PDB file of C-alpha atoms in Angstrom:
ATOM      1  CA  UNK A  17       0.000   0.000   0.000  1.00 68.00           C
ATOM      2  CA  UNK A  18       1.602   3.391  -1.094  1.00 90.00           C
ATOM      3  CA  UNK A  19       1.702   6.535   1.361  1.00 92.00           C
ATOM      4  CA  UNK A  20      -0.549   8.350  -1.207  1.00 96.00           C
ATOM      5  CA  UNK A  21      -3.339   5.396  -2.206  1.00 96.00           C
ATOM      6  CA  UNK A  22      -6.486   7.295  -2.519  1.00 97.00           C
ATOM      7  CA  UNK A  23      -5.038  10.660  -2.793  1.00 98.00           C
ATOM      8  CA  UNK A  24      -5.825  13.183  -6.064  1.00 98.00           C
ATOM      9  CA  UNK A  25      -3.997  15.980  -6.878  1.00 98.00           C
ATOM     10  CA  UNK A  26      -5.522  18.223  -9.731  1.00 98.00           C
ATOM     11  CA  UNK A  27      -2.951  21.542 -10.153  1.00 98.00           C
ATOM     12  CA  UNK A  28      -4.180  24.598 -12.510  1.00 98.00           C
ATOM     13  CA  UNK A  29      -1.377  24.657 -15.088  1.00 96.00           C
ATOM     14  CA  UNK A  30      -0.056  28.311 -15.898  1.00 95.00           C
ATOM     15  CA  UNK A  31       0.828  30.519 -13.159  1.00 96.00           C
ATOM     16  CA  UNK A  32       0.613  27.320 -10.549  1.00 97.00           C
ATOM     17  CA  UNK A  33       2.685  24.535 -11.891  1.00 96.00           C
ATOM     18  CA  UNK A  34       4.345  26.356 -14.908  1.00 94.00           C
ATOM     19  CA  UNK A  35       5.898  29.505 -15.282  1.00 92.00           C
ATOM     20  CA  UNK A  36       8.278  31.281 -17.097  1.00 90.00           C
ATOM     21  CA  UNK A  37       8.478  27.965 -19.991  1.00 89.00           C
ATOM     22  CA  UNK A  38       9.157  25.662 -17.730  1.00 88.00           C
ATOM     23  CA  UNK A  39       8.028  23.151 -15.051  1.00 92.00           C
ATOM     24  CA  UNK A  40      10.983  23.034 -12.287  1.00 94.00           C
ATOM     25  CA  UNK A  41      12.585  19.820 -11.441  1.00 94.00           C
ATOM     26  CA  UNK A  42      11.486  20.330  -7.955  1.00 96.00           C
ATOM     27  CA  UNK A  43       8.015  19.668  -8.659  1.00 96.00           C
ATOM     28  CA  UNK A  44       8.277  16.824 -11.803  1.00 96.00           C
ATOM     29  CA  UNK A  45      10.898  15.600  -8.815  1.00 96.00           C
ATOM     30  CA  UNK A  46       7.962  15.810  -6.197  1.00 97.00           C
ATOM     31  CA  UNK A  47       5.050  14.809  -8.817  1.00 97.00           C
ATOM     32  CA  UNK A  48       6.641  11.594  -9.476  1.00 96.00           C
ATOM     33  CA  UNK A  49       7.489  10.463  -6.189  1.00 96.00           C
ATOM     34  CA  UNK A  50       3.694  11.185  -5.538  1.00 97.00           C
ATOM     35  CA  UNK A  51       2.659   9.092  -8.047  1.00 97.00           C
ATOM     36  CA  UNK A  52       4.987   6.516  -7.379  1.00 96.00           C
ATOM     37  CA  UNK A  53       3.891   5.806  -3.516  1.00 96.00           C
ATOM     38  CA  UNK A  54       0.426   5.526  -4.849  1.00 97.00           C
ATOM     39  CA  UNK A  55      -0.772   9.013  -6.008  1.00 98.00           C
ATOM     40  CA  UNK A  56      -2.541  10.221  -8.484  1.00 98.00           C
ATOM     41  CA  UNK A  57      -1.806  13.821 -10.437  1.00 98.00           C
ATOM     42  CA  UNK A  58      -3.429  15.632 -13.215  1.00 97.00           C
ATOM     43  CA  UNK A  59      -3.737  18.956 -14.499  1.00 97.00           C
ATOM     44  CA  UNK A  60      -7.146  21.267 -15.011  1.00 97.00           C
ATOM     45  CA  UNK A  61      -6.333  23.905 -17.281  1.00 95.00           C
ATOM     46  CA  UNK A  62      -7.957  26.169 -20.141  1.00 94.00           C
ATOM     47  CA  UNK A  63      -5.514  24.458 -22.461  1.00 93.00           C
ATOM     48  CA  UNK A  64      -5.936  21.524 -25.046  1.00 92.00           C
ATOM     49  CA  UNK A  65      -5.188  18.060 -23.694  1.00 90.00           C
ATOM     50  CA  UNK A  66      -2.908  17.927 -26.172  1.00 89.00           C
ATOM     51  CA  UNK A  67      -0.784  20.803 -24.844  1.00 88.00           C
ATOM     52  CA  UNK A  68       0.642  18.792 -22.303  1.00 88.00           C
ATOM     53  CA  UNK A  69       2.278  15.906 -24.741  1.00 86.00           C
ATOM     54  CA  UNK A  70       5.293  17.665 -24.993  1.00 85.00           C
ATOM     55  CA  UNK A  71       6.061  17.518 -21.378  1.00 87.00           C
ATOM     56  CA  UNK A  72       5.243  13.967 -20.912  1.00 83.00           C
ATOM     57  CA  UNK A  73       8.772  13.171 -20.896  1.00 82.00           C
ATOM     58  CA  UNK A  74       9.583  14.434 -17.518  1.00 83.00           C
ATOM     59  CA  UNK A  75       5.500  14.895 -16.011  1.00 89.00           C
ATOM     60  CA  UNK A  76       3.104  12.756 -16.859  1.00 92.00           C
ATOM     61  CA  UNK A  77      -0.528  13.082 -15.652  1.00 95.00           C
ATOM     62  CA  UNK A  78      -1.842   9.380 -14.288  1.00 96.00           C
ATOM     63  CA  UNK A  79      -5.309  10.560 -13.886  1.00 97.00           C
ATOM     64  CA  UNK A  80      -7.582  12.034 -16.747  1.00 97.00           C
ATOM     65  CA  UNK A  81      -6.489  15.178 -18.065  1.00 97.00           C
ATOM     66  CA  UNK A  82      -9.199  18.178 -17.966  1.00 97.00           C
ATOM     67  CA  UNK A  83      -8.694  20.775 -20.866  1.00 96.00           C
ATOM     68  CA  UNK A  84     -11.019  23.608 -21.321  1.00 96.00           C
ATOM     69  CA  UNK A  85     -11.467  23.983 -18.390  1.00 95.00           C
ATOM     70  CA  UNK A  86     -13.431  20.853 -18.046  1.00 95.00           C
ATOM     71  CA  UNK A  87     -15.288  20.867 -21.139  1.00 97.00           C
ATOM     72  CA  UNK A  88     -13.207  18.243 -22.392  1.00 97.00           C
ATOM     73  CA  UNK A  89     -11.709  15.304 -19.990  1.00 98.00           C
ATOM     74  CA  UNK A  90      -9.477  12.820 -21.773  1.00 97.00           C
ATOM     75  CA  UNK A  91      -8.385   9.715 -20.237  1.00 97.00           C
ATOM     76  CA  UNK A  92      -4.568   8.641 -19.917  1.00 93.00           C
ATOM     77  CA  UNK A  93      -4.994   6.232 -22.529  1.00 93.00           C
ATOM     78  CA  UNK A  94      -6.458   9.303 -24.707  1.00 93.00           C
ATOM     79  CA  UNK A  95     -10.333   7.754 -24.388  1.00 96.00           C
ATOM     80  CA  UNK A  96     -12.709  10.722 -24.068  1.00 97.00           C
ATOM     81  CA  UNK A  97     -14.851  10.335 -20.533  1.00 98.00           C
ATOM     82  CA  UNK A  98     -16.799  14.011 -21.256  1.00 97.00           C
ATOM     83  CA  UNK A  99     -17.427  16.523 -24.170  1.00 96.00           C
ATOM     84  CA  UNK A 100     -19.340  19.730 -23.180  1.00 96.00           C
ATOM     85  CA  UNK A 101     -19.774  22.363 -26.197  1.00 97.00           C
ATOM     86  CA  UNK A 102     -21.370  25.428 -26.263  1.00 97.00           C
ATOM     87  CA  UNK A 103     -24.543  26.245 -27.575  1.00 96.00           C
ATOM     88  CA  UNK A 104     -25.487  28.881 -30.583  1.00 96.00           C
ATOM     89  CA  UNK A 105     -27.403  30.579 -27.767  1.00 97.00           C
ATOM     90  CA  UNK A 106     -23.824  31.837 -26.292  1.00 97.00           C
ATOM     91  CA  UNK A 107     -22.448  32.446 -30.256  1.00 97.00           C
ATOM     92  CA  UNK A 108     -25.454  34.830 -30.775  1.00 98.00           C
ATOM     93  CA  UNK A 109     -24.081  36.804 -27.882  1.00 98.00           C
ATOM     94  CA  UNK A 110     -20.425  36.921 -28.644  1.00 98.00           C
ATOM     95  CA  UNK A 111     -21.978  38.565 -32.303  1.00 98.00           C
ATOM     96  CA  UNK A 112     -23.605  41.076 -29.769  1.00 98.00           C
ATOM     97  CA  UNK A 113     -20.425  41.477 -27.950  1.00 98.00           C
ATOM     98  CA  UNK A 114     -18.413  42.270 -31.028  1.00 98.00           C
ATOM     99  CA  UNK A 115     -21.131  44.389 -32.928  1.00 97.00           C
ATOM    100  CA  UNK A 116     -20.684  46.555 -29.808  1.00 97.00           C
ATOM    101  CA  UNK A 117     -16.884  46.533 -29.676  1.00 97.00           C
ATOM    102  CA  UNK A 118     -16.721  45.793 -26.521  1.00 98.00           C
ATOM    103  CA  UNK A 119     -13.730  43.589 -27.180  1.00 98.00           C
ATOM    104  CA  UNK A 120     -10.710  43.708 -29.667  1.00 97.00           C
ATOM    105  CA  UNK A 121     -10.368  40.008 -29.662  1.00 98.00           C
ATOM    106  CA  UNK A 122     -11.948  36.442 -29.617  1.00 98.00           C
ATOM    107  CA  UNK A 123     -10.117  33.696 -29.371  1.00 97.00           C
ATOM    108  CA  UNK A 124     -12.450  30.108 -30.014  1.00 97.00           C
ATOM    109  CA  UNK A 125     -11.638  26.853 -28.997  1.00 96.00           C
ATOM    110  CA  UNK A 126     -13.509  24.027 -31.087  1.00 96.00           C
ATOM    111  CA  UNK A 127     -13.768  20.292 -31.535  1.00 95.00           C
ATOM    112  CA  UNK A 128     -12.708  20.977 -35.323  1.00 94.00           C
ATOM    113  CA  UNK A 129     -10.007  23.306 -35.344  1.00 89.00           C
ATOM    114  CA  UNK A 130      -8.350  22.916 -31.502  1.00 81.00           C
ATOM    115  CA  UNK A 131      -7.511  26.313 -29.862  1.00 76.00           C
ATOM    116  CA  UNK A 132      -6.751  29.018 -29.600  1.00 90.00           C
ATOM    117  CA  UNK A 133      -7.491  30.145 -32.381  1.00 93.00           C
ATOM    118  CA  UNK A 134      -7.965  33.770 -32.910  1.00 96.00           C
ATOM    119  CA  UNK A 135     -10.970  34.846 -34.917  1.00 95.00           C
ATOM    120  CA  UNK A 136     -11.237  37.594 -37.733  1.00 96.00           C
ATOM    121  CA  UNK A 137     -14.220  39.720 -35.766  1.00 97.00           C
ATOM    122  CA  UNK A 138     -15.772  40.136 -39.191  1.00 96.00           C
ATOM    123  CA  UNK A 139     -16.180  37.374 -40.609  1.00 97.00           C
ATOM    124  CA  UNK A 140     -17.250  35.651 -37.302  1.00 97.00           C
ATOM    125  CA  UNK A 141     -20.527  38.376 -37.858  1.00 97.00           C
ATOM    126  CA  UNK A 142     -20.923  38.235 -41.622  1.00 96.00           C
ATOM    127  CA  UNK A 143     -20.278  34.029 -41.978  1.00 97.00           C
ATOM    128  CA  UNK A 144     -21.586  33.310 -38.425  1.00 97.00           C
ATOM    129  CA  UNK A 145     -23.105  30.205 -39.992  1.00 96.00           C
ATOM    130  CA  UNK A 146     -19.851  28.773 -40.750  1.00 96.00           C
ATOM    131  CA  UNK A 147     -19.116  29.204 -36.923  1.00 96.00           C
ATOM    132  CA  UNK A 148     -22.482  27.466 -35.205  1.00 96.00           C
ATOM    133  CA  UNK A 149     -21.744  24.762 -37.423  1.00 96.00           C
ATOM    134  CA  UNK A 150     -18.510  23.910 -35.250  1.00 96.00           C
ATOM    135  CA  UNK A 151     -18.563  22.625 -31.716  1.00 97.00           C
ATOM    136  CA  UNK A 152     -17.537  25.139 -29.529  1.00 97.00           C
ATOM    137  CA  UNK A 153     -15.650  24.265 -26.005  1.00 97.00           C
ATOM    138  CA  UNK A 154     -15.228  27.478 -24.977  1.00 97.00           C
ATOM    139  CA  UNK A 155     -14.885  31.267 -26.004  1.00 97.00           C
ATOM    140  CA  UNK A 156     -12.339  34.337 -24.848  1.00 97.00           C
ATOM    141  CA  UNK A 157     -12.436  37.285 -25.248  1.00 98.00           C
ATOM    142  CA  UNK A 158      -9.410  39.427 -24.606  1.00 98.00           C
ATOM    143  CA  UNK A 159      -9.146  42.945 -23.825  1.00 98.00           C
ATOM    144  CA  UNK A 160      -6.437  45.857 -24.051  1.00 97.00           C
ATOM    145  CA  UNK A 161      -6.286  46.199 -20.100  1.00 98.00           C
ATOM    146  CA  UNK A 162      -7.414  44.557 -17.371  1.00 97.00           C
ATOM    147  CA  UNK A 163      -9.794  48.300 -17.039  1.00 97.00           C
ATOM    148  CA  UNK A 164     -11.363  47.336 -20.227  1.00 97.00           C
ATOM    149  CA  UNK A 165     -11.870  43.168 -19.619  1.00 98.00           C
ATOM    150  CA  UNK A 166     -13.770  43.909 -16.314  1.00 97.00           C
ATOM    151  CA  UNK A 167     -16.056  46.168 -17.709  1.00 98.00           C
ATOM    152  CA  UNK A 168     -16.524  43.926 -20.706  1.00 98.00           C
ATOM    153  CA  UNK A 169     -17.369  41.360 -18.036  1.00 97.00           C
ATOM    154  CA  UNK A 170     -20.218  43.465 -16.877  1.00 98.00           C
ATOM    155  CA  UNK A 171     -21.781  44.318 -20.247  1.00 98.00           C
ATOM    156  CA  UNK A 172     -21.649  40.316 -20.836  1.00 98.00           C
ATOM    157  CA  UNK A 173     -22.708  39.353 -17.539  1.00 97.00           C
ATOM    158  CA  UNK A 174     -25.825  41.615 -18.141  1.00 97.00           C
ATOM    159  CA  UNK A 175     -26.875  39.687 -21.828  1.00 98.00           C
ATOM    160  CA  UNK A 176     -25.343  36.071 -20.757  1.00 98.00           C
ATOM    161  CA  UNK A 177     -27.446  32.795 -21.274  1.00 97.00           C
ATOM    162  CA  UNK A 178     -28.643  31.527 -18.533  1.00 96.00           C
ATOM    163  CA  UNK A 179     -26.073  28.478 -17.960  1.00 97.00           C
ATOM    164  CA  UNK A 180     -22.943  30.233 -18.838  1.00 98.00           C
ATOM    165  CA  UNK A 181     -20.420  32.143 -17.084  1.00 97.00           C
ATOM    166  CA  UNK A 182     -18.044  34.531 -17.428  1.00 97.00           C
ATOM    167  CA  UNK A 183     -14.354  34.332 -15.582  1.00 96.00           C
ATOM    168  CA  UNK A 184     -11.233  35.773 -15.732  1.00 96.00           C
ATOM    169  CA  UNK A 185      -7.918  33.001 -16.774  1.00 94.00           C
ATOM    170  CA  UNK A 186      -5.581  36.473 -16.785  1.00 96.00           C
ATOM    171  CA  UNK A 187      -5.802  39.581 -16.163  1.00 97.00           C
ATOM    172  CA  UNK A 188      -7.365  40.535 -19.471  1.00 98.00           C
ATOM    173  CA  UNK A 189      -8.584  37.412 -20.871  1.00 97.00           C
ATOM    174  CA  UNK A 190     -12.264  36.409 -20.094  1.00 98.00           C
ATOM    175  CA  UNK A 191     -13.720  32.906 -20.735  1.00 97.00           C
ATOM    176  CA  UNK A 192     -16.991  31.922 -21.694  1.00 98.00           C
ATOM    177  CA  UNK A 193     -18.059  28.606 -20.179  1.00 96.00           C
ATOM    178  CA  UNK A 194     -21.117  26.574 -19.883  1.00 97.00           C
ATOM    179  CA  UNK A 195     -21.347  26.425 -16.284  1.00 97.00           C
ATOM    180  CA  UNK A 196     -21.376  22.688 -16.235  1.00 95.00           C
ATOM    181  CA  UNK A 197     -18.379  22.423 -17.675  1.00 94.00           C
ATOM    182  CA  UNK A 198     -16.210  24.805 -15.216  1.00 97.00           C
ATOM    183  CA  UNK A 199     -13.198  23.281 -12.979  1.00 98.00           C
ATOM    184  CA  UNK A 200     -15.124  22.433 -10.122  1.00 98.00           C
ATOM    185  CA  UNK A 201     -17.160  20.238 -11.818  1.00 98.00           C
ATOM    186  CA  UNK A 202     -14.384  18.607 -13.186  1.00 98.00           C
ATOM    187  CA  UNK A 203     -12.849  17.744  -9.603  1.00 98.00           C
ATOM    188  CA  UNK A 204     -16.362  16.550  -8.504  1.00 98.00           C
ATOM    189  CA  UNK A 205     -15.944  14.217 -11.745  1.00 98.00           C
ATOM    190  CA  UNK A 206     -12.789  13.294 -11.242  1.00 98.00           C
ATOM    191  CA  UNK A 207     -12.889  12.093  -7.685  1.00 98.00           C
ATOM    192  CA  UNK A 208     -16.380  10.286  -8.609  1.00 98.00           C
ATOM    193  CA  UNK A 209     -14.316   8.464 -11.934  1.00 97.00           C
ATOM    194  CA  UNK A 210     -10.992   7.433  -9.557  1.00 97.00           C
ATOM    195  CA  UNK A 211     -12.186   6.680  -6.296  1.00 97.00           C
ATOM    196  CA  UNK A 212      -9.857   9.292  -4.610  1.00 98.00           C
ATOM    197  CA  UNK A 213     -10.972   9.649  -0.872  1.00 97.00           C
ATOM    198  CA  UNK A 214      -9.150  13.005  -0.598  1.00 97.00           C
ATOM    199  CA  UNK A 215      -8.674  15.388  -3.593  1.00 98.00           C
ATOM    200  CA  UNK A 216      -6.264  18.433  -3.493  1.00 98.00           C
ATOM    201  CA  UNK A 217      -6.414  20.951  -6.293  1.00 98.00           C
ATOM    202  CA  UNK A 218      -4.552  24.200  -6.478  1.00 98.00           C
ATOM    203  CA  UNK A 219      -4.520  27.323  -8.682  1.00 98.00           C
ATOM    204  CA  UNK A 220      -3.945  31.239  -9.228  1.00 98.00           C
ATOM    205  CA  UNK A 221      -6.176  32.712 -10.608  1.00 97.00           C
ATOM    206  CA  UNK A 222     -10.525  33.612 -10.753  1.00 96.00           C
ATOM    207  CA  UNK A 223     -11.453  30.272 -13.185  1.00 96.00           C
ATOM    208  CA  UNK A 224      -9.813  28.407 -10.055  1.00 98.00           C
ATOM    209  CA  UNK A 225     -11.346  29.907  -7.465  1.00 97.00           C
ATOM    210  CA  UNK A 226     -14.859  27.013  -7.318  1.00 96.00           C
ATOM    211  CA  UNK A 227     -11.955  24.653  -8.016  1.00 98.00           C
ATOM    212  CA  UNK A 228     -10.382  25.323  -4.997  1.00 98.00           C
ATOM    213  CA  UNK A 229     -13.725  25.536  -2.735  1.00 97.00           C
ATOM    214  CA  UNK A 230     -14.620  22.218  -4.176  1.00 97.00           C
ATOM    215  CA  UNK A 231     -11.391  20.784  -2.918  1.00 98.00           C
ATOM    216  CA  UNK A 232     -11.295  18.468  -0.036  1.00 98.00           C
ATOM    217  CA  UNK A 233      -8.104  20.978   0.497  1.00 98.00           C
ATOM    218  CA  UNK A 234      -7.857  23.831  -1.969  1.00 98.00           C
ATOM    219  CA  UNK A 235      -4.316  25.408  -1.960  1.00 98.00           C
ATOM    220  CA  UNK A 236      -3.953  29.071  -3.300  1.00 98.00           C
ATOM    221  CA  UNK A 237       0.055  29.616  -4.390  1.00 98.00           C
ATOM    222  CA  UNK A 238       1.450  33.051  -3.095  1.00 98.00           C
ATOM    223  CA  UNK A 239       1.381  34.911  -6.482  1.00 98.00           C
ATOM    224  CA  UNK A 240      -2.677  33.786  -6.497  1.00 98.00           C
ATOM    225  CA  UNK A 241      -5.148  36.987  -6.845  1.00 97.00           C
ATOM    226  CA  UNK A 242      -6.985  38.216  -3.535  1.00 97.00           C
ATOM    227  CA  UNK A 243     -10.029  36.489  -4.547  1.00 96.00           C
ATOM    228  CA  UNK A 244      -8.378  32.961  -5.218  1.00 98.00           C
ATOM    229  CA  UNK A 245      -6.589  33.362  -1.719  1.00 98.00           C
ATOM    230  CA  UNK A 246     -10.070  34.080   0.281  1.00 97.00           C
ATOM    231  CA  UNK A 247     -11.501  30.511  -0.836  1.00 97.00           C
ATOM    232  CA  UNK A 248      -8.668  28.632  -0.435  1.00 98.00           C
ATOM    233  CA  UNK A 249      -7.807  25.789   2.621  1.00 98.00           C
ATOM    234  CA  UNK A 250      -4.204  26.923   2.663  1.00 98.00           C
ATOM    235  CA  UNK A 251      -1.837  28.986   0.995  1.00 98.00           C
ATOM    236  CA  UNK A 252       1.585  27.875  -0.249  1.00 98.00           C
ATOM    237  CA  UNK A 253       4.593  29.183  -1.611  1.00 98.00           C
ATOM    238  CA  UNK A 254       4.332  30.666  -5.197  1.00 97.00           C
ATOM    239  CA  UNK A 255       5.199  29.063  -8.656  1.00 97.00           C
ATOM    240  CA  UNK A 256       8.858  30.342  -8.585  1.00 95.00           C
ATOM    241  CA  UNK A 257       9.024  28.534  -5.446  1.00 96.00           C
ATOM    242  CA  UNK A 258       8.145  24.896  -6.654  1.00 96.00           C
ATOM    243  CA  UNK A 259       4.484  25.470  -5.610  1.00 98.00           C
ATOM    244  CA  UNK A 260       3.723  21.602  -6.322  1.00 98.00           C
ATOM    245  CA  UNK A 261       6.936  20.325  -4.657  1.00 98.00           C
ATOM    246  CA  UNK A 262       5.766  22.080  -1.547  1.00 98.00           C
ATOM    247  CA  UNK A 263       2.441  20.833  -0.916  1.00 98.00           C
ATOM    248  CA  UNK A 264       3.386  17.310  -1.978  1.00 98.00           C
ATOM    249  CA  UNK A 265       5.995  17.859   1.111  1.00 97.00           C
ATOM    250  CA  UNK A 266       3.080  19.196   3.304  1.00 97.00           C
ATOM    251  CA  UNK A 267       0.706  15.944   2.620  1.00 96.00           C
ATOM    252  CA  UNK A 268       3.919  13.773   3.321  1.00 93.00           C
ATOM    253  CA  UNK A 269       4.635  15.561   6.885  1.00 93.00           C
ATOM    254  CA  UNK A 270       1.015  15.274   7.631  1.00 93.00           C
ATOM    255  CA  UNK A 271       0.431  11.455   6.387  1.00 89.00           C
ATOM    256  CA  UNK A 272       3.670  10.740   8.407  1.00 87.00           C
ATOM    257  CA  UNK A 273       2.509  12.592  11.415  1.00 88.00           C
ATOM    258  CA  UNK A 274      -0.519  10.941  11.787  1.00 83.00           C
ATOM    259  CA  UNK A 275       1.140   7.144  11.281  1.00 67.00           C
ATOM    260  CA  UNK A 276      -0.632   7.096   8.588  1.00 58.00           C
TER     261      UNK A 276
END
């Protein structure tokens, strides 16, 4: 029986586990010994699945991947477990948003075409049949400033479909998401799919706020925003500091202090 049978760990990828192009050695260091005593690790991010191949040579998730936030889950052996896409409900609104220029930019994320990818404003309103014919995961929109994306957040807020939300992934980027399909759903998925008895997630930033109050422990890292560290269990070093390596070394003191 490993030290860490039972035991989930679902990290928010930019900003928590990598930073600055890279993941440190610390935490692959700390990931694998994790997994190897029993563990299980993933990643719940706003990126593809497929992001993450090219680091599979030194971390490699052993639990399903979530990607979009957790419109998409993909299994380790690449099986898809859930699909979420969008509705042309939401599409009908981001044609509002641009008519009204209330952002510069759109970025969409489909089933057909992967993501990002950033879309011509124009032809997204004069061809938006070409558009609700693909299967949306997600949408963001990006602003100038951070100024400009939180009042754009309040204009879309105020025409949303009901089922959707809006939430910041950086400063000036703002995702559109069914709100089935947001992170903490994912970890209530996840823990239901393997079983864990105790699930630990941690993050940075507003989309990983739920994720963290979901949590059996929800870890902000230092360089989290305000509103990430309010919900969060604990709060742990930030992701120059080998955020990952830290709280696998904080579950290890705490499994060893109570003999278990």
């Amino acid at each position: 029986m490993g030290r860490y049978d039972g035991i989930l760990i679902m990290s928010d990828w930019d900003g928590t586990l990598f930073a600055d192009g890279a993941v440190t050695e610390d935490n692959c260091e700390a990931i694998r010994r994790f997994q190897a005593e029993g563990g299980l690790f993933t990643v719940c991010s706003g990126r593809n699945s497929t992001h993450f191949d090219k680091f599979r040579h030194f971390i490699m998730p052993n639990a399903p991947i979530c990607a979009y936030n957790g419109a998409l889950i993909v299994d380790t052996d690449g099986r898809v477990l859930l699909e979420s896409f969008m509705g042309e409900d939401v599409l009908s609104m981001a044609r509002t948003v641009i008519e009204n220029r209330v952002f510069p930019k759109m970025c969409i994320y489909t089933k057909e075409k992967g993501g990002p990818i950033l879309c011509d404003l124009e032809d997204f309103c004069r061809n938006f049949d070409k558009y609700t014919a693909l299967h949306h995961y997600k949408l963001v929109f990006v602003g100038e400033s951070e100024e400009q994306t939180l009042l754009g957040r309040e204009y879309i807020n105020g025409i949303l479909p009901e089922g959707y939300v809006a939430l910041r992934s950086w400063p000036t980027g703002l995702e559109i998401l069914r709100a089935s399909a947001t992170k903490d759903k994912a970890l209530a998925f996840l823990k239901a799919h393997t079983g864990a008895r105790l699930v630990v997630a941690a993050g940075d930033f507003e989309n990983d706020a739920e994720m963290l109050a979901a949590a059996d422990i929800g870890y902000a890292v230092a360089n989290a925003i305000p509103a990430v560290k309010a919900v969060a269990d604990r709060i742990t070093v930030s992701v120059h500091e080998h955020a990952l390596a830290a709280i696998v070394r904080e579950l290890e003191a705490e499994i060893d202090a109570n003999g278990n």
